[in-house]
Coordinates of C-alpha atoms (C1' of nucleotides) in Angstrom, one line a residue:
Chain A
M1 CA 46.0 -56.1 7.8
K2 CA 47.0 -58.7 5.3
Q3 CA 48.8 -60.8 8.0
D4 CA 45.8 -60.5 10.4
I5 CA 43.5 -62.1 7.7
I6 CA 45.9 -64.8 6.9
D7 CA 46.4 -65.8 10.4
R8 CA 42.6 -65.9 10.9
V9 CA 42.1 -67.9 7.9
Q10 CA 45.0 -70.1 8.3
K11 CA 43.7 -71.2 11.6
A12 CA 40.2 -71.9 10.2
L13 CA 41.4 -73.8 7.4
E14 CA 43.4 -76.1 9.4
S15 CA 40.8 -76.8 11.7
L16 CA 38.4 -77.5 8.8
N17 CA 40.9 -79.6 7.2
A18 CA 40.7 -82.2 9.8
G19 CA 37.7 -83.4 7.9
W20 CA 38.9 -82.5 4.6
G21 CA 42.4 -84.1 4.5
V22 CA 43.9 -82.1 1.6
T23 CA 47.0 -80.0 1.1
L24 CA 45.9 -76.5 1.8
P25 CA 46.5 -73.8 -1.0
D26 CA 48.2 -70.6 -0.2
I27 CA 45.8 -67.9 1.0
E28 CA 45.8 -65.1 -1.5
V29 CA 44.6 -61.8 0.0
E30 CA 43.5 -58.9 -2.1
I31 CA 41.9 -55.6 -1.9
P32 CA 38.5 -55.4 -3.8
R33 CA 38.5 -52.9 -6.6
D34 CA 34.9 -51.8 -5.1
E35 CA 35.3 -50.3 -1.7
S36 CA 31.7 -51.2 -0.9
V37 CA 31.9 -55.0 -0.9
G38 CA 34.5 -55.0 1.8
D39 CA 38.0 -54.1 3.1
I40 CA 39.7 -57.1 2.1
A41 CA 38.8 -60.3 0.3
I42 CA 40.2 -64.0 0.0
T43 CA 39.6 -66.4 -3.0
V44 CA 40.7 -69.5 -1.3
A45 CA 37.3 -70.9 -1.4
M46 CA 37.2 -71.1 -5.1
R47 CA 40.8 -72.5 -5.1
L48 CA 39.6 -75.3 -2.9
A49 CA 36.6 -76.1 -5.0
R50 CA 38.5 -78.4 -7.3
L51 CA 40.3 -80.1 -4.6
L52 CA 37.3 -80.8 -2.5
K53 CA 34.9 -81.4 -5.5
K54 CA 32.4 -79.1 -3.8
P55 CA 30.8 -75.6 -4.7
P56 CA 33.0 -72.9 -3.8
R57 CA 30.2 -71.1 -2.1
K58 CA 29.4 -73.9 0.2
I59 CA 33.0 -74.1 1.2
A60 CA 33.2 -70.4 1.8
E61 CA 30.1 -70.8 4.1
E62 CA 32.3 -73.5 6.1
I63 CA 35.2 -71.1 6.3
V64 CA 33.0 -68.2 7.4
A65 CA 31.4 -70.2 10.1
E66 CA 34.7 -71.2 11.4
I67 CA 36.1 -67.7 11.5
T68 CA 33.2 -66.0 13.1
G69 CA 33.5 -68.3 15.8
Q70 CA 36.9 -67.1 16.7
Q71 CA 37.8 -64.7 19.5
P72 CA 38.5 -61.6 19.7
G73 CA 36.5 -61.0 16.6
F74 CA 37.6 -57.8 14.8
F75 CA 35.3 -58.1 11.9
E76 CA 32.3 -56.0 11.4
N77 CA 31.0 -58.7 9.1
V78 CA 32.2 -61.5 7.0
D79 CA 30.2 -62.4 3.7
I80 CA 30.2 -64.4 0.7
A81 CA 29.9 -62.9 -2.7
G82 CA 30.0 -63.7 -6.5
P83 CA 31.4 -67.2 -7.3
G84 CA 32.9 -67.6 -3.8
F85 CA 34.8 -64.5 -2.6
I86 CA 34.9 -64.1 1.2
N87 CA 34.7 -60.4 2.0
F88 CA 35.7 -58.9 5.2
R89 CA 35.0 -55.8 6.8
F90 CA 36.7 -54.6 9.9
K91 CA 35.3 -52.8 12.9
Q92 CA 36.2 -49.3 13.5
E93 CA 38.4 -50.2 16.5
Y94 CA 40.6 -52.3 14.2
F95 CA 41.6 -49.3 12.1
H96 CA 42.1 -47.3 15.3
K97 CA 44.5 -49.9 16.7
G98 CA 46.1 -50.0 13.3
L99 CA 46.7 -46.2 13.3
Q100 CA 47.8 -46.4 16.9
A101 CA 50.5 -48.8 15.9
L102 CA 51.7 -46.6 13.0
L103 CA 52.0 -43.7 15.3
E104 CA 54.0 -45.4 17.9
E105 CA 56.3 -47.4 15.5
E106 CA 56.5 -45.0 12.8
H107 CA 58.7 -46.0 9.8
S108 CA 59.6 -49.4 11.4
S109 CA 56.1 -50.5 11.0
L110 CA 56.3 -49.9 7.1
R111 CA 59.2 -52.1 6.7
S112 CA 59.5 -55.7 6.5
D113 CA 62.0 -58.5 7.1
I114 CA 61.2 -60.7 4.1
G115 CA 64.9 -60.3 3.0
K116 CA 66.2 -61.7 6.3
G117 CA 69.4 -59.9 5.9
A118 CA 70.4 -61.7 2.6
R119 CA 73.1 -60.1 0.8
I120 CA 71.9 -58.9 -2.6
Q121 CA 73.8 -56.7 -5.2
V122 CA 72.1 -54.5 -7.6
E123 CA 74.2 -53.3 -10.5
F124 CA 72.9 -50.5 -12.7
V125 CA 73.6 -47.6 -15.0
S126 CA 77.1 -48.9 -15.6
A127 CA 77.3 -46.3 -18.5
N128 CA 80.6 -46.4 -20.7
P129 CA 82.8 -43.6 -19.2
T130 CA 82.9 -42.2 -23.0
G131 CA 80.3 -39.6 -22.8
P132 CA 77.7 -37.9 -20.6
L133 CA 74.8 -39.6 -19.1
H134 CA 71.6 -39.6 -21.2
I135 CA 68.0 -39.8 -20.5
G136 CA 68.0 -43.6 -20.6
H137 CA 70.8 -43.9 -18.2
G138 CA 68.7 -41.5 -15.9
R139 CA 65.7 -44.0 -16.3
G140 CA 68.1 -46.9 -15.2
A141 CA 69.3 -44.7 -12.5
A142 CA 65.9 -43.9 -11.0
V143 CA 64.6 -47.5 -11.0
G144 CA 67.7 -48.9 -9.7
S145 CA 68.1 -46.6 -6.9
A146 CA 64.4 -46.9 -5.9
L147 CA 64.6 -50.7 -6.2
C148 CA 67.6 -50.6 -3.8
N149 CA 65.7 -48.4 -1.4
I150 CA 62.7 -50.8 -1.3
L151 CA 65.1 -53.9 -1.0
K152 CA 66.8 -52.3 2.1
A153 CA 63.5 -51.5 3.5
A154 CA 62.5 -55.3 3.0
G155 CA 65.2 -56.4 5.1
Y156 CA 67.9 -57.2 2.5
D157 CA 71.6 -56.2 2.8
V158 CA 72.0 -54.3 -0.4
Q159 CA 75.0 -53.1 -2.4
K160 CA 74.6 -50.6 -5.1
E161 CA 77.3 -50.9 -7.9
F162 CA 78.3 -49.3 -11.0
Y163 CA 80.4 -51.4 -13.3
I164 CA 83.0 -49.4 -15.3
N165 CA 83.9 -50.5 -18.7
D166 CA 87.3 -48.9 -18.8
A167 CA 89.1 -51.6 -20.4
G168 CA 87.9 -51.9 -24.0
L169 CA 88.2 -50.2 -27.3
Q170 CA 85.4 -47.7 -26.5
V171 CA 87.5 -46.1 -23.9
K172 CA 90.7 -46.1 -26.1
L173 CA 88.5 -44.3 -28.8
L174 CA 87.7 -41.6 -26.2
G175 CA 91.3 -41.2 -25.7
R176 CA 92.0 -40.9 -29.5
S177 CA 89.3 -38.3 -29.8
V178 CA 90.6 -36.4 -26.9
Y179 CA 94.0 -36.6 -28.4
A180 CA 92.9 -35.3 -31.8
R181 CA 91.2 -32.3 -30.2
Y182 CA 94.1 -31.6 -28.0
Q183 CA 96.3 -31.4 -31.0
Q184 CA 93.8 -29.1 -32.8
L185 CA 94.0 -26.9 -29.8
H186 CA 97.5 -26.2 -30.5
G187 CA 97.0 -25.8 -34.1
N188 CA 97.9 -29.2 -35.4
D189 CA 95.1 -30.3 -37.8
V190 CA 95.4 -33.9 -37.1
P191 CA 92.6 -36.3 -38.6
F192 CA 89.8 -36.9 -36.1
P193 CA 89.3 -40.7 -35.7
E194 CA 86.9 -42.3 -37.8
D195 CA 84.3 -43.2 -35.4
G196 CA 85.4 -40.8 -32.6
Y197 CA 83.3 -39.0 -30.2
K198 CA 82.2 -35.7 -31.5
G199 CA 80.6 -34.1 -28.5
D200 CA 81.8 -30.7 -27.1
Y201 CA 82.7 -32.5 -23.9
I202 CA 85.7 -34.0 -25.8
A203 CA 87.0 -30.5 -26.5
D204 CA 86.6 -29.6 -22.8
I205 CA 88.6 -32.7 -21.8
A206 CA 91.3 -31.7 -24.1
K207 CA 91.3 -28.3 -22.7
D208 CA 91.5 -29.7 -19.2
L209 CA 94.5 -31.9 -20.3
Q210 CA 96.1 -28.8 -21.8
K211 CA 95.6 -27.1 -18.6
N212 CA 97.1 -29.9 -16.6
D213 CA 99.8 -31.2 -18.7
G214 CA 100.5 -28.2 -21.0
D215 CA 102.1 -29.4 -24.3
L216 CA 103.4 -32.6 -23.0
Y217 CA 101.9 -34.7 -25.6
L218 CA 102.1 -32.3 -28.4
K219 CA 104.8 -34.0 -30.2
V220 CA 104.2 -37.5 -29.1
P221 CA 102.4 -39.9 -31.1
F222 CA 99.3 -41.4 -29.6
D223 CA 100.8 -44.7 -29.5
E224 CA 103.2 -43.3 -26.9
C225 CA 101.0 -41.2 -24.9
G226 CA 97.8 -42.9 -25.4
E227 CA 97.4 -44.6 -22.1
A228 CA 98.1 -41.2 -20.1
V229 CA 95.6 -39.3 -22.5
T230 CA 93.2 -41.9 -22.2
D231 CA 93.5 -42.3 -18.4
H232 CA 93.1 -38.6 -18.0
A233 CA 90.1 -38.5 -20.2
Y234 CA 88.1 -41.4 -18.8
K235 CA 88.7 -40.3 -15.3
M236 CA 87.3 -37.1 -16.0
M237 CA 84.4 -38.6 -17.7
L238 CA 83.9 -40.7 -14.5
A239 CA 83.8 -37.9 -12.3
N240 CA 81.3 -36.1 -14.6
L241 CA 79.0 -39.2 -14.4
E242 CA 79.5 -39.4 -10.6
S243 CA 78.4 -35.8 -10.2
D244 CA 75.5 -36.1 -12.7
L245 CA 74.2 -38.9 -10.8
K246 CA 74.7 -37.3 -7.5
D247 CA 72.7 -34.5 -8.6
F248 CA 70.0 -36.6 -9.7
G249 CA 70.1 -38.2 -6.2
V250 CA 71.7 -41.4 -6.9
V251 CA 74.7 -42.6 -5.0
F252 CA 76.5 -45.7 -5.4
D253 CA 78.1 -47.9 -2.8
N254 CA 80.8 -49.3 -5.0
W255 CA 82.4 -48.6 -8.5
Q256 CA 84.0 -51.8 -9.9
S257 CA 86.6 -51.4 -12.5
E258 CA 86.8 -53.7 -15.5
K259 CA 90.5 -52.8 -16.0
E260 CA 91.1 -53.7 -12.4
L261 CA 89.8 -57.1 -12.9
H262 CA 92.2 -57.7 -15.7
E263 CA 95.1 -56.1 -14.0
Q264 CA 94.4 -58.5 -10.9
G265 CA 94.6 -61.5 -13.0
K266 CA 90.9 -62.2 -12.2
V267 CA 89.9 -62.6 -15.8
E268 CA 92.2 -65.3 -16.5
G269 CA 91.4 -66.7 -13.2
A270 CA 87.7 -66.9 -13.9
I271 CA 88.3 -68.6 -17.5
N272 CA 90.6 -71.1 -15.6
A273 CA 87.8 -71.9 -13.1
L274 CA 85.4 -72.7 -15.9
R275 CA 88.1 -74.8 -17.7
A276 CA 88.4 -76.7 -14.5
K277 CA 84.8 -77.5 -14.7
D278 CA 85.4 -78.7 -18.4
L279 CA 83.4 -75.7 -19.7
I280 CA 86.2 -74.2 -21.8
Y281 CA 87.5 -75.6 -25.2
D282 CA 89.8 -74.5 -27.9
K283 CA 88.7 -74.2 -31.5
D284 CA 89.8 -72.3 -34.6
G285 CA 92.5 -70.5 -32.6
A286 CA 90.1 -69.1 -30.1
V287 CA 89.0 -70.2 -26.7
W288 CA 85.2 -70.9 -26.2
F289 CA 82.8 -71.1 -23.4
S290 CA 80.4 -74.0 -23.6
S291 CA 77.3 -71.8 -22.9
T292 CA 75.0 -74.3 -24.8
R293 CA 75.4 -76.6 -22.0
F294 CA 73.2 -74.2 -20.0
E295 CA 70.7 -71.8 -21.7
D296 CA 72.5 -70.4 -24.6
D297 CA 71.9 -71.0 -28.2
K298 CA 75.5 -70.9 -29.2
D299 CA 79.0 -71.2 -27.5
R300 CA 80.6 -67.9 -27.0
V301 CA 84.1 -66.9 -27.6
V302 CA 86.1 -65.7 -24.5
K303 CA 89.5 -65.3 -26.1
K304 CA 90.1 -64.1 -29.6
Q305 CA 92.5 -65.4 -32.1
D306 CA 94.5 -62.3 -31.6
G307 CA 95.0 -63.5 -27.9
E308 CA 92.8 -60.7 -26.4
Y309 CA 90.2 -61.5 -24.1
T310 CA 86.5 -60.5 -25.3
Y311 CA 84.2 -58.3 -23.3
F312 CA 82.3 -61.3 -22.5
A313 CA 85.4 -62.7 -20.7
S314 CA 85.5 -59.8 -18.4
D315 CA 81.8 -60.2 -17.7
I316 CA 82.2 -63.7 -16.8
C317 CA 85.0 -62.7 -14.4
Y318 CA 82.8 -59.8 -13.1
H319 CA 79.9 -62.1 -12.2
K320 CA 82.1 -64.7 -10.7
D321 CA 83.6 -62.0 -8.6
K322 CA 80.1 -61.0 -7.4
L323 CA 79.7 -64.4 -6.2
D324 CA 83.0 -64.4 -4.6
R325 CA 82.1 -61.4 -2.6
G326 CA 79.4 -63.4 -1.0
F327 CA 76.2 -62.1 -2.7
D328 CA 73.4 -64.6 -2.6
T329 CA 71.3 -62.7 -5.0
I330 CA 72.4 -60.8 -8.1
I331 CA 70.2 -58.4 -9.9
D332 CA 71.5 -56.7 -13.1
I333 CA 69.7 -53.7 -14.5
W334 CA 70.4 -53.3 -18.1
G335 CA 69.2 -51.4 -21.1
A336 CA 66.7 -53.6 -23.1
D337 CA 69.0 -53.6 -26.1
H338 CA 71.3 -56.0 -24.1
H339 CA 68.7 -58.4 -23.7
G340 CA 70.3 -61.0 -26.0
Y341 CA 73.1 -61.0 -23.5
I342 CA 70.8 -62.6 -20.7
P343 CA 71.2 -66.3 -21.7
R344 CA 75.0 -66.2 -21.7
I345 CA 75.4 -64.5 -18.4
R346 CA 72.7 -66.8 -16.9
S347 CA 74.9 -69.5 -18.3
V348 CA 78.0 -68.3 -16.4
L349 CA 76.2 -68.0 -13.1
E350 CA 74.7 -71.5 -13.3
A351 CA 78.2 -72.6 -14.2
F352 CA 79.3 -71.2 -10.9
D353 CA 76.5 -72.9 -9.2
L354 CA 74.1 -70.0 -8.6
P355 CA 70.6 -71.2 -8.5
K356 CA 68.5 -69.9 -11.3
E357 CA 66.1 -67.8 -9.1
K358 CA 69.0 -66.0 -7.5
F359 CA 69.9 -64.1 -10.7
R360 CA 67.5 -61.5 -12.1
V361 CA 67.9 -59.1 -15.0
I362 CA 65.7 -56.1 -15.1
L363 CA 65.4 -54.5 -18.5
I364 CA 64.9 -50.8 -18.9
Q365 CA 63.2 -50.1 -22.1
M366 CA 64.2 -47.2 -24.3
V367 CA 63.2 -43.8 -23.7
S368 CA 62.3 -41.8 -26.6
L369 CA 62.8 -38.1 -26.0
L370 CA 60.5 -35.7 -27.6
R371 CA 60.5 -31.9 -27.8
H372 CA 57.1 -30.4 -28.9
G373 CA 56.2 -34.0 -29.8
V374 CA 59.1 -34.2 -32.3
P375 CA 61.6 -37.0 -31.6
V376 CA 65.1 -35.8 -30.6
Q377 CA 67.6 -37.9 -32.4
M378 CA 70.3 -39.4 -30.1
S379 CA 73.6 -40.4 -31.1
K380 CA 76.6 -40.4 -28.7
R381 CA 79.2 -40.8 -31.4
A382 CA 77.9 -37.8 -33.5
G383 CA 77.5 -35.9 -30.4
A384 CA 73.9 -35.0 -31.0
F385 CA 71.9 -35.6 -27.9
I386 CA 70.2 -34.3 -24.8
T387 CA 71.9 -35.2 -21.7
L388 CA 70.5 -36.3 -18.5
R389 CA 72.2 -33.1 -17.0
E390 CA 70.2 -30.9 -19.4
V391 CA 66.9 -32.7 -18.5
I392 CA 67.5 -32.3 -14.8
D393 CA 68.3 -28.7 -15.1
E394 CA 65.3 -27.9 -17.5
V395 CA 62.7 -30.1 -16.0
G396 CA 63.9 -30.9 -12.5
P397 CA 65.0 -34.1 -10.8
D398 CA 61.8 -34.8 -8.7
I399 CA 59.6 -34.6 -11.9
T400 CA 61.9 -36.5 -14.1
K401 CA 62.3 -39.4 -11.5
F402 CA 58.6 -39.4 -10.9
I403 CA 57.9 -39.8 -14.5
F404 CA 60.4 -42.6 -14.8
L405 CA 58.9 -44.4 -11.6
T406 CA 55.3 -44.2 -12.9
R407 CA 55.9 -46.8 -15.6
K408 CA 57.0 -50.4 -15.1
A409 CA 60.7 -50.7 -16.5
D410 CA 60.1 -52.9 -19.5
S411 CA 57.8 -50.7 -21.6
Q412 CA 59.0 -48.2 -23.9
L413 CA 58.2 -44.5 -22.9
E414 CA 58.1 -41.2 -24.4
F415 CA 59.5 -38.5 -22.6
D416 CA 58.4 -35.2 -24.0
I417 CA 60.4 -32.4 -22.3
D418 CA 57.9 -29.8 -22.9
V419 CA 55.1 -31.9 -21.9
A420 CA 56.9 -32.7 -18.5
K421 CA 57.5 -28.8 -18.2
E422 CA 54.2 -27.6 -19.2
Q423 CA 52.4 -30.3 -17.1
S424 CA 54.5 -29.2 -14.1
A425 CA 51.7 -27.5 -12.2
E426 CA 49.3 -30.4 -13.1
N427 CA 52.1 -32.9 -12.5
P428 CA 51.1 -36.0 -10.4
V429 CA 54.4 -35.5 -8.3
F430 CA 53.0 -32.2 -7.0
Y431 CA 50.0 -33.8 -6.0
V432 CA 51.7 -36.2 -3.7
Q433 CA 54.0 -33.6 -2.4
Y434 CA 51.3 -31.1 -1.9
A435 CA 49.6 -33.5 0.4
Y436 CA 52.7 -33.7 2.5
A437 CA 53.2 -29.9 2.4
R438 CA 49.6 -29.5 3.5
I439 CA 50.0 -31.6 6.4
S440 CA 53.2 -29.8 7.3
S441 CA 51.3 -26.4 7.3
L442 CA 48.5 -27.9 9.4
F443 CA 51.2 -28.8 11.9
R444 CA 52.7 -25.4 11.9
L445 CA 49.3 -23.8 12.6
A446 CA 48.4 -26.4 15.3
E447 CA 51.9 -25.6 16.9
E448 CA 51.2 -21.8 16.8
K449 CA 47.9 -22.4 18.5
G450 CA 49.6 -24.4 21.0
I451 CA 47.2 -27.4 20.3
G452 CA 47.4 -30.4 22.6
I453 CA 50.2 -29.1 24.6
Q454 CA 48.2 -28.3 27.6
N455 CA 45.7 -31.0 27.5
S456 CA 47.6 -34.1 26.2
K457 CA 51.0 -35.6 25.4
F458 CA 50.5 -35.0 21.7
K459 CA 53.3 -33.2 19.9
I460 CA 53.1 -32.1 16.3
Q461 CA 56.5 -33.1 15.3
N462 CA 56.8 -36.4 16.9
S463 CA 54.1 -39.1 17.4
E464 CA 53.9 -39.1 21.1
I465 CA 50.2 -39.5 21.2
E466 CA 49.5 -40.6 24.8
G467 CA 46.1 -38.9 25.7
T468 CA 44.8 -38.8 22.2
D469 CA 41.6 -40.6 21.7
L470 CA 41.8 -42.1 18.1
A471 CA 38.2 -43.3 18.6
A472 CA 37.2 -39.9 17.7
L473 CA 37.9 -40.9 14.1
I474 CA 34.5 -42.1 12.9
E475 CA 33.8 -40.4 9.7
P476 CA 33.8 -42.5 6.7
E477 CA 36.6 -40.5 5.0
E478 CA 38.7 -41.0 8.1
I479 CA 38.3 -44.8 8.1
L480 CA 38.9 -44.9 4.6
L481 CA 42.2 -42.9 5.1
V482 CA 43.3 -45.2 7.9
K483 CA 42.6 -48.2 5.8
K484 CA 44.7 -46.8 2.8
L485 CA 47.6 -46.3 5.3
L486 CA 47.3 -49.8 6.4
Q487 CA 47.4 -51.1 2.7
Y488 CA 51.0 -49.7 2.5
P489 CA 52.8 -52.8 3.8
M490 CA 50.9 -54.9 1.2
V491 CA 51.7 -52.7 -1.8
F492 CA 55.3 -52.4 -0.4
E493 CA 55.8 -56.2 -0.1
G494 CA 54.4 -56.7 -3.6
A495 CA 56.8 -54.1 -4.9
A496 CA 59.7 -55.8 -3.3
L497 CA 58.9 -59.2 -4.5
A498 CA 58.2 -58.3 -8.0
C499 CA 61.1 -55.7 -8.0
E500 CA 58.5 -53.1 -9.2
P501 CA 59.2 -49.5 -7.8
H502 CA 56.3 -48.1 -9.8
R503 CA 53.8 -49.7 -7.4
I504 CA 54.8 -47.3 -4.7
T505 CA 54.3 -44.4 -7.1
Y506 CA 50.8 -45.4 -7.9
Y507 CA 50.1 -46.1 -4.1
L508 CA 51.2 -42.5 -3.2
Q509 CA 49.0 -41.0 -5.7
E510 CA 45.9 -42.8 -4.4
L511 CA 46.9 -42.0 -0.8
A512 CA 47.3 -38.4 -1.6
G513 CA 44.0 -38.6 -3.4
V514 CA 42.2 -39.9 -0.3
F515 CA 43.9 -37.2 1.9
H516 CA 43.1 -34.4 -0.4
A517 CA 39.4 -35.4 -0.4
Y518 CA 39.3 -35.8 3.3
Y519 CA 41.0 -32.5 3.9
Y520 CA 38.5 -30.7 1.7
K521 CA 35.4 -32.3 3.4
H522 CA 36.5 -32.0 6.9
R523 CA 38.1 -29.4 9.1
I524 CA 41.2 -30.8 10.9
I525 CA 41.7 -28.0 13.4
T526 CA 38.4 -27.5 15.1
E527 CA 37.1 -26.0 18.5
D528 CA 36.7 -29.7 19.7
N529 CA 40.2 -30.6 21.1
R530 CA 39.7 -34.2 21.4
L531 CA 38.6 -34.4 17.5
T532 CA 41.5 -32.0 16.6
L533 CA 44.1 -34.2 18.4
A534 CA 42.7 -37.3 16.8
R535 CA 42.6 -35.8 13.2
L536 CA 46.2 -34.5 13.6
S537 CA 47.3 -37.8 14.7
L538 CA 45.6 -39.1 11.3
C539 CA 47.5 -36.4 9.4
R540 CA 50.5 -37.5 11.3
G541 CA 50.0 -41.1 10.1
V542 CA 49.7 -39.9 6.5
K543 CA 52.7 -37.8 6.7
I544 CA 54.9 -40.9 7.8
V545 CA 53.6 -43.0 5.0
L546 CA 54.2 -40.4 2.4
D547 CA 57.6 -39.7 3.7
E548 CA 58.6 -43.3 3.6
G549 CA 57.2 -43.7 0.0
L550 CA 58.8 -40.5 -1.3
K551 CA 62.1 -41.6 0.4
I552 CA 61.9 -44.8 -1.5
L553 CA 61.5 -43.1 -4.7
G554 CA 64.1 -40.6 -4.1
V555 CA 61.6 -37.7 -4.5
S556 CA 61.8 -34.8 -2.0
A557 CA 59.2 -34.2 0.5
P558 CA 58.8 -30.4 0.9
E559 CA 57.4 -28.8 4.0
R560 CA 56.1 -25.8 2.0
M561 CA 55.0 -25.4 -1.5
Chain B
rG1 C1' 64.7 -65.6 -40.8
rC2 C1' 65.1 -66.6 -35.3
rG3 C1' 64.7 -64.6 -30.2
rC4 C1' 63.0 -60.8 -26.5
rC5 C1' 59.7 -56.6 -25.4
rU6 C1' 55.2 -54.0 -26.3
rG7 C1' 49.9 -53.2 -28.2
rU8 C1' 44.3 -51.0 -22.7
rA9 C1' 40.0 -43.9 -23.2
rG10 C1' 41.7 -38.6 -27.8
rC11 C1' 47.4 -38.6 -25.4
rU12 C1' 50.7 -40.7 -21.4
rC13 C1' 50.3 -45.0 -18.8
rA14 C1' 48.4 -48.6 -14.4
rG15 C1' 45.8 -53.0 -13.7
rU16 C1' 47.4 -56.2 -6.8
rU17 C1' 51.3 -62.4 -10.6
rG18 C1' 44.1 -65.8 -13.3
rG19 C1' 39.3 -62.7 -9.9
rA20 C1' 33.8 -59.2 -9.0
rU21 C1' 30.8 -53.8 -13.2
rA22 C1' 38.6 -52.6 -16.7
rG23 C1' 41.2 -47.7 -13.8
rA24 C1' 44.4 -42.9 -13.0
rG25 C1' 46.7 -38.5 -14.7
rC26 C1' 46.6 -35.2 -18.8
rA27 C1' 43.0 -33.1 -22.7
rA28 C1' 37.5 -31.6 -23.1
rC29 C1' 32.9 -30.2 -20.6
rU30 C1' 29.9 -28.5 -15.4
rG31 C1' 30.0 -26.8 -10.7
rC32 C1' 33.1 -25.4 -5.7
rC33 C1' 37.8 -20.1 -2.6
rU34 C1' 34.9 -14.9 3.4
rU35 C1' 36.6 -21.1 6.1
rC36 C1' 43.4 -25.1 8.4
rU37 C1' 47.7 -24.0 1.3
rA38 C1' 42.4 -24.1 -5.3
rA39 C1' 49.6 -27.3 -7.0
rG40 C1' 42.9 -28.8 -4.2
rC41 C1' 37.6 -30.9 -4.3
rA42 C1' 32.8 -32.9 -6.5
rG43 C1' 30.8 -34.3 -11.1
rU44 C1' 30.0 -35.6 -16.9
rG45 C1' 31.6 -37.8 -21.4
rG46 C1' 35.1 -41.1 -23.4
rG47 C1' 36.8 -48.8 -24.3
rC48 C1' 35.7 -54.7 -29.8
rC49 C1' 41.8 -54.5 -23.5
rA50 C1' 45.3 -54.7 -31.6
rG51 C1' 42.3 -59.3 -34.4
rG52 C1' 41.1 -64.5 -34.3
rG53 C1' 41.2 -69.4 -31.9
rG54 C1' 41.9 -72.1 -27.2
rU55 C1' 42.7 -73.5 -21.7
rU56 C1' 38.5 -73.1 -16.9
rC57 C1' 34.1 -71.9 -12.3
rG58 C1' 36.5 -67.0 -14.1
rA59 C1' 41.3 -64.1 -19.2
rA60 C1' 43.3 -57.4 -20.4
rU61 C1' 46.5 -61.2 -17.6
rC62 C1' 48.2 -68.2 -19.4
rC63 C1' 48.8 -71.2 -24.5
rC64 C1' 48.6 -71.0 -30.1
rU65 C1' 48.1 -67.8 -34.3
rU66 C1' 47.8 -63.2 -37.4
rC67 C1' 48.9 -58.0 -37.7
rA68 C1' 51.5 -53.5 -36.1
rG69 C1' 55.8 -51.1 -33.4
rG70 C1' 60.5 -51.4 -30.9
rC71 C1' 65.1 -54.0 -29.8
rG72 C1' 68.6 -57.7 -30.3
rC73 C1' 70.8 -61.9 -33.3
rG74 C1' 79.9 -60.2 -33.8
rC75 C1' 86.3 -63.7 -32.3
rC76 C1' 82.3 -55.0 -31.1
rA77 C1' 81.8 -53.3 -26.1

RNA sequence: GCGCCUGUAGCUCAGUUGGAUAGAGCAACUGCCUUCUAAGCAGUGGGCCAGGGGUUCGAAUCCCUUCAGGCGCGCCA
């Protein structure tokens, strides 16, 4: 729909520009808020006003005159409104053809190739393997996963990656905590580490360790067995993260270990690569990266006085490694509390010659978890928190994801478990799923009645629609519904370019709304076979788009409810 | 103190990258099931877009400033 307008207008502008001789602005297409003014609108006349030093309405008149002369005309009318909007209204045949194309090409017509196969890597969740996932991770997982689905559908070659922080002190502390609990299991009252992890899961790991290795570490000090204990602990934790994510419907293509980068000597290699660019220097017994040469406000230590690499050093390496693996665009999805980290990573990538616009950070704002309107305090170390697992079990993955995907990532959100549950019956996610289930139900009924099978090639479960006359769709609600379907590619493309999955969520609610209204007002299965087939075809179109959108969000599309 | 994010209906949030009379869901109130799924439909009320300046044909959106909330500002990870 958008492309048709742009093609037309572009052609008109080019021919008019023979007389104007200006550099033409981009043609911005928008859907008017008010349905009654037109199907689609452009603002180019107002943008041209300054360039041409002419009143926008006058320019609009010239453009309209040029367009209405074109053949074949698929506009019912084209008019000028307000300060210089040009509003287009399509003929019904245009919508019939659009629906036809959707039914023939199905999902492929809903995807795009703006990515042109570019390799893009999205890193998200990347929770420390020192405790179970909490609700904030869940938000990151939902957004990251949906974004990847969008980008894939937009023609990018996407890799989903989880970065495992398995090299630092935090993991060691996990090991210490497990070690202490393990000793306590055997009746040794050893002191628990000062800042150790206190959650019940630590005891579970200790029990598992006991089951596996018996009393092997009982008389061994942590300094000697720490590696084995820690290894066992974090691997178990990792398996736990992976299974929670899987049950949430989020699966990664690759899990990158930080420890491995160290072991392969890549961290050192990355620092040396920077040194070769003269971006590394020694000062006060430490090694520094000159990040102020780029966007950072101070230089950063990469190797401490004690000779250990900093976490930042592994991150330099990690991001270089992403480039070495051949990704041309890198998206990092982080918790918003890491935003101060952006300038230094940006500096790293610039140092390795990645153009600015090829690196993007999406910040996921905090989720404050409530129960009955009362905030639930979250502290991983203290072991007092509600896990993602508990939320999934209590509220359900579909509702949880939908709530996350109905907000833009960088605004804080309140997640009240009880409200989410109480509202379940009224939850917007059901509104969308219900539309899908209703259509499925119609198809079952149509199939029972054998509709279409004798008289045409229409079949319910696929879209072989030969013999179906879509011109039978003439009700305003039907045209509105088709129009809504044809808007999907615009919304989708916008979501892909802006990296904003929530746009799809809103669109689906609107589409479901238009469908429900239509369904209520008009009977789909009637005595009139020609009309019935056309309406079932329309429903089929709605089903395809709902299916596509829900798949992108990672929300299920139930055949029955 | 400095930096980033946020402030839109009673509540939770959108607002198409600067467009037309600012929207949705929930909550409240009215109606609609003998008809393909009422997890639905139709309607009513509800707003100083935090406040104040500016930029222009046009601002919830961009700039400055004040206020309020959140988060950062390690040779931690």
